[in-house]
PDB file of C-alpha atoms in Angstrom:
ATOM      1  CA  MET A  11      -3.795 -28.450 -26.821  1.00 74.00           C
ATOM      2  CA  ASP A  12      -0.831 -29.767 -24.814  1.00 88.00           C
ATOM      3  CA  VAL A  13       1.322 -26.792 -23.834  1.00 91.00           C
ATOM      4  CA  GLU A  14       4.258 -29.020 -22.877  1.00 92.00           C
ATOM      5  CA  ALA A  15       4.185 -30.640 -26.343  1.00 92.00           C
ATOM      6  CA  MET A  16       4.328 -27.196 -27.940  1.00 92.00           C
ATOM      7  CA  ARG A  17       7.176 -26.213 -25.625  1.00 92.00           C
ATOM      8  CA  THR A  18       9.039 -29.379 -26.681  1.00 93.00           C
ATOM      9  CA  PHE A  19       8.454 -28.642 -30.374  1.00 92.00           C
ATOM     10  CA  VAL A  20       9.787 -25.100 -29.989  1.00 93.00           C
ATOM     11  CA  ALA A  21      12.858 -26.422 -28.153  1.00 92.00           C
ATOM     12  CA  ILE A  22      13.601 -28.897 -30.968  1.00 93.00           C
ATOM     13  CA  ALA A  23      13.116 -26.182 -33.584  1.00 92.00           C
ATOM     14  CA  ARG A  24      15.605 -24.010 -31.675  1.00 92.00           C
ATOM     15  CA  THR A  25      18.251 -26.663 -30.919  1.00 92.00           C
ATOM     16  CA  GLY A  26      17.717 -29.048 -33.818  1.00 92.00           C
ATOM     17  CA  GLN A  27      18.053 -32.029 -31.455  1.00 92.00           C
ATOM     18  CA  PHE A  28      15.503 -34.258 -29.701  1.00 91.00           C
ATOM     19  CA  GLN A  29      18.085 -35.048 -27.004  1.00 91.00           C
ATOM     20  CA  ALA A  30      18.752 -31.370 -26.316  1.00 90.00           C
ATOM     21  CA  ALA A  31      15.014 -30.787 -25.879  1.00 90.00           C
ATOM     22  CA  ALA A  32      14.835 -33.812 -23.572  1.00 91.00           C
ATOM     23  CA  ASP A  33      17.701 -32.502 -21.434  1.00 90.00           C
ATOM     24  CA  GLU A  34      16.095 -29.065 -21.270  1.00 88.00           C
ATOM     25  CA  ALA A  35      12.762 -30.523 -20.136  1.00 88.00           C
ATOM     26  CA  GLY A  36      14.325 -33.085 -17.808  1.00 90.00           C
ATOM     27  CA  ILE A  37      12.644 -36.027 -19.521  1.00 92.00           C
ATOM     28  CA  SER A  38      13.765 -38.925 -21.724  1.00 92.00           C
ATOM     29  CA  GLN A  39      14.227 -38.701 -25.487  1.00 91.00           C
ATOM     30  CA  GLN A  40      11.486 -41.307 -25.822  1.00 93.00           C
ATOM     31  CA  ALA A  41       9.082 -39.045 -23.935  1.00 92.00           C
ATOM     32  CA  VAL A  42      10.004 -36.181 -26.276  1.00 91.00           C
ATOM     33  CA  SER A  43       9.218 -38.356 -29.288  1.00 92.00           C
ATOM     34  CA  LYS A  44       5.842 -39.292 -27.806  1.00 93.00           C
ATOM     35  CA  ARG A  45       4.972 -35.627 -27.213  1.00 93.00           C
ATOM     36  CA  ILE A  46       5.788 -34.673 -30.793  1.00 93.00           C
ATOM     37  CA  ALA A  47       3.905 -37.678 -32.217  1.00 93.00           C
ATOM     38  CA  ALA A  48       0.801 -36.774 -30.179  1.00 93.00           C
ATOM     39  CA  LEU A  49       1.008 -33.135 -31.282  1.00 93.00           C
ATOM     40  CA  GLU A  50       1.381 -34.089 -34.945  1.00 92.00           C
ATOM     41  CA  LYS A  51      -1.545 -36.498 -34.649  1.00 93.00           C
ATOM     42  CA  ARG A  52      -3.738 -33.776 -33.162  1.00 93.00           C
ATOM     43  CA  LEU A  53      -2.810 -31.298 -35.889  1.00 92.00           C
ATOM     44  CA  GLY A  54      -2.832 -33.870 -38.687  1.00 93.00           C
ATOM     45  CA  VAL A  55       0.491 -32.687 -40.111  1.00 94.00           C
ATOM     46  CA  THR A  56       4.203 -33.480 -39.826  1.00 94.00           C
ATOM     47  CA  LEU A  57       5.952 -30.769 -37.863  1.00 93.00           C
ATOM     48  CA  LEU A  58       9.573 -31.950 -37.916  1.00 94.00           C
ATOM     49  CA  VAL A  59      11.820 -33.460 -40.550  1.00 93.00           C
ATOM     50  CA  ARG A  60      14.746 -35.592 -39.392  1.00 88.00           C
ATOM     51  CA  THR A  61      18.061 -35.049 -41.215  1.00 85.00           C
ATOM     52  CA  SER A  62      21.602 -36.307 -40.813  1.00 80.00           C
ATOM     53  CA  ARG A  63      22.338 -33.175 -38.801  1.00 84.00           C
ATOM     54  CA  GLY A  64      19.309 -33.444 -36.523  1.00 87.00           C
ATOM     55  CA  SER A  65      15.759 -32.195 -36.942  1.00 91.00           C
ATOM     56  CA  ARG A  66      14.257 -29.093 -38.479  1.00 92.00           C
ATOM     57  CA  PRO A  67      10.682 -27.793 -38.870  1.00 93.00           C
ATOM     58  CA  SER A  68       8.815 -28.974 -41.937  1.00 93.00           C
ATOM     59  CA  LEU A  69       6.914 -26.445 -44.052  1.00 94.00           C
ATOM     60  CA  ASP A  70       3.875 -26.949 -41.779  1.00 93.00           C
ATOM     61  CA  GLY A  71       6.185 -26.758 -38.788  1.00 92.00           C
ATOM     62  CA  GLN A  72       7.549 -23.411 -39.989  1.00 94.00           C
ATOM     63  CA  VAL A  73       3.982 -22.072 -40.230  1.00 93.00           C
ATOM     64  CA  PHE A  74       3.060 -23.462 -36.794  1.00 94.00           C
ATOM     65  CA  LEU A  75       6.246 -22.292 -35.002  1.00 94.00           C
ATOM     66  CA  PRO A  76       5.486 -18.546 -34.534  1.00 93.00           C
ATOM     67  CA  HIS A  77       1.975 -19.335 -33.298  1.00 94.00           C
ATOM     68  CA  ALA A  78       3.346 -21.847 -30.793  1.00 92.00           C
ATOM     69  CA  GLN A  79       5.879 -19.287 -29.585  1.00 92.00           C
ATOM     70  CA  LYS A  80       3.112 -16.708 -29.053  1.00 92.00           C
ATOM     71  CA  ILE A  81       1.052 -19.232 -27.095  1.00 91.00           C
ATOM     72  CA  LEU A  82       4.013 -20.112 -24.859  1.00 88.00           C
ATOM     73  CA  THR A  83       4.711 -16.423 -24.261  1.00 86.00           C
ATOM     74  CA  ALA A  84       1.075 -15.878 -23.261  1.00 86.00           C
ATOM     75  CA  VAL A  85       1.217 -18.876 -20.921  1.00 85.00           C
ATOM     76  CA  GLU A  86       4.399 -17.546 -19.298  1.00 82.00           C
ATOM     77  CA  GLN A  87       2.814 -14.126 -18.827  1.00 74.00           C
ATOM     78  CA  ALA A  88      -0.303 -15.707 -17.303  1.00 79.00           C
ATOM     79  CA  GLU A  89       1.806 -17.779 -14.896  1.00 75.00           C
ATOM     80  CA  GLN A  90       3.905 -14.771 -13.968  1.00 69.00           C
ATOM     81  CA  ALA A  91       0.786 -12.700 -13.266  1.00 65.00           C
ATOM     82  CA  VAL A  92      -0.342 -15.050 -10.485  1.00 68.00           C
ATOM     83  CA  ARG A  93       3.050 -16.154  -9.193  1.00 66.00           C
ATOM     84  CA  PRO A  94       3.395 -15.355  -5.455  1.00 63.00           C
ATOM     85  CA  GLY A  95       4.566 -11.775  -5.119  1.00 59.00           C
ATOM     86  CA  SER A  96       3.823 -10.791  -8.716  1.00 66.00           C
ATOM     87  CA  ARG A  97       0.716  -8.844  -7.766  1.00 82.00           C
ATOM     88  CA  PRO A  98      -0.068  -6.636  -4.772  1.00 89.00           C
ATOM     89  CA  LEU A  99      -1.362  -8.277  -1.606  1.00 92.00           C
ATOM     90  CA  ARG A 100      -5.026  -7.259  -1.244  1.00 93.00           C
ATOM     91  CA  VAL A 101      -5.882  -6.546   2.392  1.00 94.00           C
ATOM     92  CA  ASP A 102      -9.298  -5.903   3.930  1.00 94.00           C
ATOM     93  CA  VAL A 103      -8.806  -3.496   6.851  1.00 90.00           C
ATOM     94  CA  LEU A 104     -12.554  -3.340   7.701  1.00 84.00           C
ATOM     95  CA  ASN A 105     -12.515   0.415   8.374  1.00 84.00           C
ATOM     96  CA  ARG A 106      -9.790   2.902   7.511  1.00 84.00           C
ATOM     97  CA  ARG A 107      -9.930   4.622  10.915  1.00 86.00           C
ATOM     98  CA  ILE A 108      -9.468   1.609  13.156  1.00 87.00           C
ATOM     99  CA  ALA A 109      -6.450  -0.366  14.352  1.00 88.00           C
ATOM    100  CA  PRO A 110      -5.998  -2.822  11.426  1.00 90.00           C
ATOM    101  CA  ALA A 111      -5.751   0.003   8.896  1.00 91.00           C
ATOM    102  CA  GLN A 112      -3.248   1.836  11.085  1.00 90.00           C
ATOM    103  CA  ALA A 113      -1.182  -1.337  11.564  1.00 91.00           C
ATOM    104  CA  VAL A 114      -1.098  -2.040   7.823  1.00 93.00           C
ATOM    105  CA  TYR A 115      -0.119   1.579   7.170  1.00 91.00           C
ATOM    106  CA  ARG A 116       2.777   1.324   9.637  1.00 92.00           C
ATOM    107  CA  PHE A 117       3.857  -1.898   7.901  1.00 93.00           C
ATOM    108  CA  TYR A 118       3.778  -0.157   4.519  1.00 92.00           C
ATOM    109  CA  ARG A 119       5.814   2.785   5.859  1.00 91.00           C
ATOM    110  CA  SER A 120       8.466   0.443   7.244  1.00 91.00           C
ATOM    111  CA  HIS A 121       8.495  -1.774   4.121  1.00 90.00           C
ATOM    112  CA  PRO A 122       8.268   0.710   1.222  1.00 85.00           C
ATOM    113  CA  GLY A 123       9.230  -1.916  -1.347  1.00 82.00           C
ATOM    114  CA  MET A 124       6.242  -4.116  -0.532  1.00 87.00           C
ATOM    115  CA  SER A 125       3.278  -3.937  -2.918  1.00 88.00           C
ATOM    116  CA  LEU A 126      -0.186  -4.048  -1.391  1.00 90.00           C
ATOM    117  CA  ASP A 127      -3.736  -2.754  -1.885  1.00 91.00           C
ATOM    118  CA  THR A 128      -6.186  -2.013   0.909  1.00 91.00           C
ATOM    119  CA  VAL A 129      -9.961  -2.201   0.828  1.00 91.00           C
ATOM    120  CA  ALA A 130     -12.546  -1.686   3.558  1.00 90.00           C
ATOM    121  CA  LEU A 131     -15.271  -4.351   3.516  1.00 88.00           C
ATOM    122  CA  SER A 132     -17.179  -2.471   6.207  1.00 82.00           C
ATOM    123  CA  ASN A 133     -20.568  -3.764   5.044  1.00 81.00           C
ATOM    124  CA  GLU A 134     -19.586  -7.440   5.310  1.00 85.00           C
ATOM    125  CA  ASN A 135     -19.750  -9.402   8.548  1.00 85.00           C
ATOM    126  CA  ALA A 136     -16.992 -11.786   9.627  1.00 88.00           C
ATOM    127  CA  ALA A 137     -18.447 -14.792   7.806  1.00 88.00           C
ATOM    128  CA  GLN A 138     -18.823 -12.806   4.578  1.00 90.00           C
ATOM    129  CA  ALA A 139     -15.278 -11.450   4.867  1.00 91.00           C
ATOM    130  CA  ALA A 140     -13.955 -14.967   5.443  1.00 92.00           C
ATOM    131  CA  GLN A 141     -15.769 -16.097   2.297  1.00 92.00           C
ATOM    132  CA  ALA A 142     -14.194 -13.221   0.373  1.00 93.00           C
ATOM    133  CA  VAL A 143     -10.769 -14.485   1.449  1.00 94.00           C
ATOM    134  CA  LEU A 144     -11.655 -18.037   0.440  1.00 92.00           C
ATOM    135  CA  GLU A 145     -12.865 -16.896  -2.979  1.00 91.00           C
ATOM    136  CA  GLY A 146      -9.803 -14.736  -3.561  1.00 89.00           C
ATOM    137  CA  THR A 147     -11.644 -11.406  -3.627  1.00 91.00           C
ATOM    138  CA  VAL A 148      -9.134 -10.355  -0.986  1.00 94.00           C
ATOM    139  CA  ASP A 149      -6.027 -12.121   0.298  1.00 94.00           C
ATOM    140  CA  VAL A 150      -6.249 -11.039   3.939  1.00 94.00           C
ATOM    141  CA  SER A 151      -8.884  -9.803   6.361  1.00 95.00           C
ATOM    142  CA  PHE A 152      -8.763  -8.723  10.010  1.00 92.00           C
ATOM    143  CA  ARG A 153     -11.774 -10.138  11.853  1.00 91.00           C
ATOM    144  CA  ALA A 154     -12.958 -11.312  15.264  1.00 87.00           C
ATOM    145  CA  LEU A 155     -14.165 -14.757  14.330  1.00 83.00           C
ATOM    146  CA  PRO A 156     -14.814 -17.653  16.744  1.00 83.00           C
ATOM    147  CA  VAL A 157     -12.420 -20.534  16.181  1.00 81.00           C
ATOM    148  CA  ASP A 158     -15.235 -22.981  15.444  1.00 82.00           C
ATOM    149  CA  GLN A 159     -16.530 -20.665  12.695  1.00 84.00           C
ATOM    150  CA  ILE A 160     -13.300 -20.429  10.703  1.00 88.00           C
ATOM    151  CA  PRO A 161     -14.042 -22.117   7.356  1.00 89.00           C
ATOM    152  CA  SER A 162     -11.930 -24.997   6.116  1.00 91.00           C
ATOM    153  CA  GLY A 163      -9.181 -23.648   3.904  1.00 93.00           C
ATOM    154  CA  LEU A 164      -8.510 -20.561   6.025  1.00 94.00           C
ATOM    155  CA  SER A 165      -5.846 -19.906   8.619  1.00 92.00           C
ATOM    156  CA  ALA A 166      -6.398 -17.450  11.460  1.00 92.00           C
ATOM    157  CA  GLU A 167      -3.888 -15.972  13.866  1.00 91.00           C
ATOM    158  CA  ARG A 168      -4.704 -13.499  16.636  1.00 90.00           C
ATOM    159  CA  LEU A 169      -2.154 -10.784  15.946  1.00 90.00           C
ATOM    160  CA  LEU A 170      -3.821  -7.488  16.790  1.00 89.00           C
ATOM    161  CA  ASP A 171      -5.502  -6.934  20.142  1.00 89.00           C
ATOM    162  CA  GLY A 172      -7.102  -3.505  20.442  1.00 89.00           C
ATOM    163  CA  PRO A 173      -7.416  -2.256  24.049  1.00 93.00           C
ATOM    164  CA  LEU A 174     -10.600  -0.220  24.506  1.00 94.00           C
ATOM    165  CA  GLU A 175     -10.693   3.337  25.781  1.00 95.00           C
ATOM    166  CA  LEU A 176     -13.536   5.566  26.925  1.00 96.00           C
ATOM    167  CA  LEU A 177     -14.000   8.689  24.789  1.00 96.00           C
ATOM    168  CA  VAL A 178     -15.852  11.571  26.467  1.00 96.00           C
ATOM    169  CA  GLY A 179     -16.291  15.309  26.308  1.00 96.00           C
ATOM    170  CA  PRO A 180     -14.634  17.690  28.798  1.00 96.00           C
ATOM    171  CA  GLY A 181     -17.791  17.977  30.919  1.00 95.00           C
ATOM    172  CA  HIS A 182     -18.212  14.246  31.512  1.00 96.00           C
ATOM    173  CA  PRO A 183     -17.703  13.106  35.154  1.00 95.00           C
ATOM    174  CA  LEU A 184     -14.904  10.727  34.059  1.00 96.00           C
ATOM    175  CA  ALA A 185     -13.138  13.197  31.752  1.00 95.00           C
ATOM    176  CA  ASP A 186     -10.210  13.777  34.109  1.00 95.00           C
ATOM    177  CA  ALA A 187      -9.821  10.220  35.379  1.00 96.00           C
ATOM    178  CA  PRO A 188      -6.366   8.713  34.667  1.00 95.00           C
ATOM    179  CA  TRP A 189      -8.140   5.406  33.979  1.00 95.00           C
ATOM    180  CA  VAL A 190     -11.370   3.656  34.853  1.00 95.00           C
ATOM    181  CA  ARG A 191     -12.490   0.087  35.401  1.00 95.00           C
ATOM    182  CA  PRO A 192     -15.136  -1.337  33.081  1.00 95.00           C
ATOM    183  CA  ALA A 193     -17.336  -1.918  36.133  1.00 93.00           C
ATOM    184  CA  ASP A 194     -17.151   1.833  36.867  1.00 92.00           C
ATOM    185  CA  LEU A 195     -19.100   2.468  33.663  1.00 94.00           C
ATOM    186  CA  THR A 196     -22.263   0.865  35.045  1.00 92.00           C
ATOM    187  CA  GLY A 197     -25.002   3.472  34.919  1.00 89.00           C
ATOM    188  CA  HIS A 198     -23.226   5.641  32.339  1.00 91.00           C
ATOM    189  CA  ARG A 199     -24.715   5.966  28.881  1.00 90.00           C
ATOM    190  CA  ILE A 200     -22.358   4.541  26.277  1.00 94.00           C
ATOM    191  CA  TRP A 201     -23.468   5.356  22.757  1.00 91.00           C
ATOM    192  CA  ILE A 202     -22.040   3.370  19.852  1.00 90.00           C
ATOM    193  CA  PRO A 203     -24.235   4.127  16.842  1.00 87.00           C
ATOM    194  CA  GLY A 204     -24.063   1.951  13.766  1.00 81.00           C
ATOM    195  CA  ILE A 205     -23.816  -1.482  15.413  1.00 84.00           C
ATOM    196  CA  ARG A 206     -25.553  -3.827  13.000  1.00 83.00           C
ATOM    197  CA  PRO A 207     -27.108  -7.108  14.193  1.00 83.00           C
ATOM    198  CA  GLY A 208     -25.276 -10.187  12.976  1.00 82.00           C
ATOM    199  CA  THR A 209     -21.859  -8.564  12.877  1.00 85.00           C
ATOM    200  CA  GLU A 210     -18.880  -9.637  14.946  1.00 86.00           C
ATOM    201  CA  TRP A 211     -18.710  -6.257  16.674  1.00 87.00           C
ATOM    202  CA  ALA A 212     -22.361  -6.613  17.704  1.00 89.00           C
ATOM    203  CA  ALA A 213     -21.467  -9.967  19.304  1.00 90.00           C
ATOM    204  CA  PHE A 214     -18.425  -8.374  20.970  1.00 92.00           C
ATOM    205  CA  TYR A 215     -20.357  -5.496  22.544  1.00 93.00           C
ATOM    206  CA  GLN A 216     -23.132  -7.843  23.640  1.00 92.00           C
ATOM    207  CA  ALA A 217     -20.557  -9.974  25.458  1.00 93.00           C
ATOM    208  CA  LEU A 218     -18.937  -6.854  26.951  1.00 94.00           C
ATOM    209  CA  SER A 219     -22.284  -5.563  28.215  1.00 93.00           C
ATOM    210  CA  GLY A 220     -23.102  -8.897  29.803  1.00 93.00           C
ATOM    211  CA  ALA A 221     -19.716  -9.262  31.472  1.00 94.00           C
ATOM    212  CA  PHE A 222     -19.694  -5.848  33.169  1.00 94.00           C
ATOM    213  CA  GLY A 223     -23.363  -4.823  33.302  1.00 92.00           C
ATOM    214  CA  LEU A 224     -22.936  -1.952  30.868  1.00 92.00           C
ATOM    215  CA  SER A 225     -25.638  -0.065  29.031  1.00 89.00           C
ATOM    216  CA  ILE A 226     -24.468   0.235  25.431  1.00 90.00           C
ATOM    217  CA  ASP A 227     -26.876   2.202  23.268  1.00 86.00           C
ATOM    218  CA  ALA A 228     -26.770   1.548  19.534  1.00 82.00           C
ATOM    219  CA  LEU A 229     -30.102   3.197  18.786  1.00 77.00           C
ATOM    220  CA  GLY A 230     -30.607   5.998  16.338  1.00 70.00           C
ATOM    221  CA  PRO A 231     -29.115   6.717  12.923  1.00 72.00           C
ATOM    222  CA  HIS A 232     -25.363   6.953  12.544  1.00 76.00           C
ATOM    223  CA  PHE A 233     -24.551  10.261  10.861  1.00 78.00           C
ATOM    224  CA  GLY A 234     -20.829   9.604  10.805  1.00 81.00           C
ATOM    225  CA  ASP A 235     -17.858   9.987  13.126  1.00 84.00           C
ATOM    226  CA  GLU A 236     -17.894  13.788  12.964  1.00 89.00           C
ATOM    227  CA  ALA A 237     -21.484  13.925  14.239  1.00 89.00           C
ATOM    228  CA  LEU A 238     -20.580  11.511  17.051  1.00 90.00           C
ATOM    229  CA  MET A 239     -17.633  13.698  18.100  1.00 92.00           C
ATOM    230  CA  ASP A 240     -19.867  16.789  18.073  1.00 94.00           C
ATOM    231  CA  ALA A 241     -22.402  15.022  20.317  1.00 92.00           C
ATOM    232  CA  LEU A 242     -19.706  13.938  22.796  1.00 94.00           C
ATOM    233  CA  ALA A 243     -18.249  17.434  23.011  1.00 94.00           C
ATOM    234  CA  ASP A 244     -21.641  18.977  23.842  1.00 92.00           C
ATOM    235  CA  SER A 245     -22.711  16.350  26.402  1.00 93.00           C
ATOM    236  CA  VAL A 246     -21.908  15.884  30.091  1.00 94.00           C
ATOM    237  CA  SER A 247     -23.279  12.328  30.176  1.00 93.00           C
ATOM    238  CA  LEU A 248     -22.605  10.742  26.803  1.00 92.00           C
ATOM    239  CA  ALA A 249     -19.603   8.456  26.227  1.00 95.00           C
ATOM    240  CA  THR A 250     -18.432   6.024  23.587  1.00 95.00           C
ATOM    241  CA  LEU A 251     -15.782   3.321  23.293  1.00 95.00           C
ATOM    242  CA  VAL A 252     -12.873   3.374  20.841  1.00 94.00           C
ATOM    243  CA  GLY A 253      -9.772   1.303  20.342  1.00 91.00           C
ATOM    244  CA  SER A 254      -6.478   2.697  21.556  1.00 89.00           C
ATOM    245  CA  GLY A 255      -5.085   2.258  18.048  1.00 84.00           C
ATOM    246  CA  ASP A 256      -8.071   3.817  16.292  1.00 88.00           C
ATOM    247  CA  ARG A 257      -7.499   7.153  14.606  1.00 87.00           C
ATOM    248  CA  TYR A 258     -10.217   9.752  15.022  1.00 87.00           C
ATOM    249  CA  VAL A 259      -9.848  13.459  14.408  1.00 87.00           C
ATOM    250  CA  TRP A 260     -11.925  16.227  15.984  1.00 91.00           C
ATOM    251  CA  PRO A 261     -11.636  20.010  16.309  1.00 92.00           C
ATOM    252  CA  GLN A 262      -9.281  21.164  19.050  1.00 93.00           C
ATOM    253  CA  THR A 263     -12.117  23.099  20.664  1.00 94.00           C
ATOM    254  CA  HIS A 264     -13.978  19.815  21.327  1.00 95.00           C
ATOM    255  CA  ASP A 265     -11.335  18.895  23.937  1.00 95.00           C
ATOM    256  CA  LEU A 266     -12.370  15.239  23.883  1.00 96.00           C
ATOM    257  CA  ARG A 267     -10.619  12.902  26.327  1.00 95.00           C
ATOM    258  CA  ARG A 268      -9.416   9.315  25.859  1.00 96.00           C
ATOM    259  CA  VAL A 269      -9.600   7.457  29.171  1.00 96.00           C
ATOM    260  CA  PRO A 270      -7.904   4.009  29.343  1.00 94.00           C
ATOM    261  CA  LEU A 271      -9.870   1.055  30.710  1.00 95.00           C
ATOM    262  CA  ARG A 272      -8.119  -1.173  33.241  1.00 93.00           C
ATOM    263  CA  GLY A 273      -8.845  -3.864  35.781  1.00 90.00           C
ATOM    264  CA  PRO A 274      -9.323  -5.654  33.399  1.00 94.00           C
ATOM    265  CA  THR A 275      -8.654  -4.047  30.028  1.00 94.00           C
ATOM    266  CA  PRO A 276     -11.229  -5.137  27.424  1.00 95.00           C
ATOM    267  CA  VAL A 277      -9.536  -5.917  24.110  1.00 93.00           C
ATOM    268  CA  TYR A 278     -11.046  -6.334  20.678  1.00 92.00           C
ATOM    269  CA  THR A 279      -9.287  -9.305  19.124  1.00 90.00           C
ATOM    270  CA  HIS A 280      -8.470  -8.961  15.441  1.00 90.00           C
ATOM    271  CA  ALA A 281      -7.392 -12.237  13.854  1.00 91.00           C
ATOM    272  CA  LEU A 282      -5.506 -12.240  10.566  1.00 94.00           C
ATOM    273  CA  LEU A 283      -7.444 -14.430   8.111  1.00 95.00           C
ATOM    274  CA  SER A 284      -5.669 -15.810   5.044  1.00 95.00           C
ATOM    275  CA  ARG A 285      -5.924 -18.812   2.771  1.00 94.00           C
ATOM    276  CA  THR A 286      -4.102 -21.815   4.216  1.00 94.00           C
ATOM    277  CA  GLY A 287      -0.759 -22.258   2.507  1.00 90.00           C
ATOM    278  CA  ASP A 288      -0.755 -18.823   0.839  1.00 90.00           C
ATOM    279  CA  GLN A 289       2.916 -18.148   0.043  1.00 87.00           C
ATOM    280  CA  HIS A 290       2.602 -14.501  -0.994  1.00 90.00           C
ATOM    281  CA  PRO A 291       5.840 -12.892   0.255  1.00 91.00           C
ATOM    282  CA  VAL A 292       4.089  -9.700   1.356  1.00 92.00           C
ATOM    283  CA  LEU A 293       1.707 -11.770   3.508  1.00 93.00           C
ATOM    284  CA  THR A 294       4.692 -13.460   5.155  1.00 93.00           C
ATOM    285  CA  ALA A 295       6.316 -10.068   5.800  1.00 93.00           C
ATOM    286  CA  LEU A 296       3.072  -8.577   7.153  1.00 94.00           C
ATOM    287  CA  ARG A 297       2.532 -11.504   9.499  1.00 93.00           C
ATOM    288  CA  ASP A 298       6.114 -11.246  10.802  1.00 93.00           C
ATOM    289  CA  HIS A 299       5.743  -7.483  11.239  1.00 93.00           C
ATOM    290  CA  LEU A 300       2.571  -7.852  13.285  1.00 93.00           C
ATOM    291  CA  ARG A 301       4.135 -10.537  15.468  1.00 91.00           C
ATOM    292  CA  THR A 302       7.146  -8.402  16.331  1.00 90.00           C
ATOM    293  CA  SER A 303       5.542  -4.960  16.524  1.00 85.00           C
ATOM    294  CA  ARG A 304       2.269  -5.685  18.285  1.00 75.00           C
ATOM    295  CA  PRO A 305       1.730  -3.314  21.217  1.00 68.00           C
ATOM    296  CA  ARG A 306       2.105  -4.762  24.674  1.00 71.00           C
ATOM    297  CA  THR A 307      -1.310  -5.261  26.248  1.00 68.00           C
ATOM    298  CA  PRO A 308      -1.888  -5.028  29.995  1.00 65.00           C
ATOM    299  CA  ASP A 309      -1.382  -8.191  32.024  1.00 70.00           C
ATOM    300  CA  GLU A 310      -5.061  -8.417  32.907  1.00 89.00           C
ATOM    301  CA  VAL A 311      -7.258  -8.353  29.818  1.00 91.00           C
ATOM    302  CA  TRP A 312     -10.788  -9.345  28.994  1.00 94.00           C
ATOM    303  CA  ALA A 313     -12.018 -10.765  25.707  1.00 91.00           C
ATOM    304  CA  PRO A 314     -15.178 -12.726  24.849  1.00 91.00           C
ATOM    305  CA  ASP A 315     -15.044 -16.429  25.642  1.00 86.00           C
ATOM    306  CA  TRP A 316     -15.446 -17.285  21.949  1.00 81.00           C
ATOM    307  CA  THR A 317     -12.200 -15.632  20.873  1.00 77.00           C
ATOM    308  CA  ASP A 318      -8.994 -17.612  20.384  1.00 60.00           C
ATOM    309  CA  ARG A 319      -6.689 -16.871  23.266  1.00 52.00           C
TER     310      ARG A 319
END
């Protein structure tokens, strides 16, 4: 049933004038008459009776009027529910410990009036996360996706570069170094459990290994971050890589050390994926926040060739 015809009928019933309804809708009186005639034809009844003073609902029109008003109210509520800004922005942060989650949290703290939800699609690869954005399962995702693999209908902007750091226990030979070069890690065992084939982080670490001749070990089950921290604390040879903006917590007695990487600094490039043309006001505010608050990366950085520079 034509919602605009019902809206026109309700306007005439309220004002008593076809011209007033036409002015309200921004159309001609002739167009109003056509809408009412089509509605009456569909229903098979006369809805309005013309009088010397204007128009009023017929007996059938009086019966139809409250139902039409309820339908229009439901339509307005439905439109309001999906109007940009009417619902929280749904953001995929991939993992709640890493840089995107921390960046979104800082945004939320500095914009307390903004409404957003966060999810962690940690089991989805970049292509699956991009599809989730396209389908509207989430509004935003942070992913390292090659430019030529960004699906039509999505926009991507590189807004969050995560410089890598070496994380080691106090007995590791590099524990007290102020910084190290990636090339200095050749021959050291770097353990990053949980890297799954086909994911963007698997592609990243493969490119990193090839560029600097590193031995990155992803073998063995991943028993969680706590188990990894325990292993680092007890080892004099084991190391792992973390982002400088990642948030990990370990017992004070572990005395783990974060050692910056320089010359060059490898960065993990998180691109903000969103549907092209999405006008959600929280998305606009988040994008502006990331542009203005992004940490300054060293002058000399390394990223895989397939990332958007």
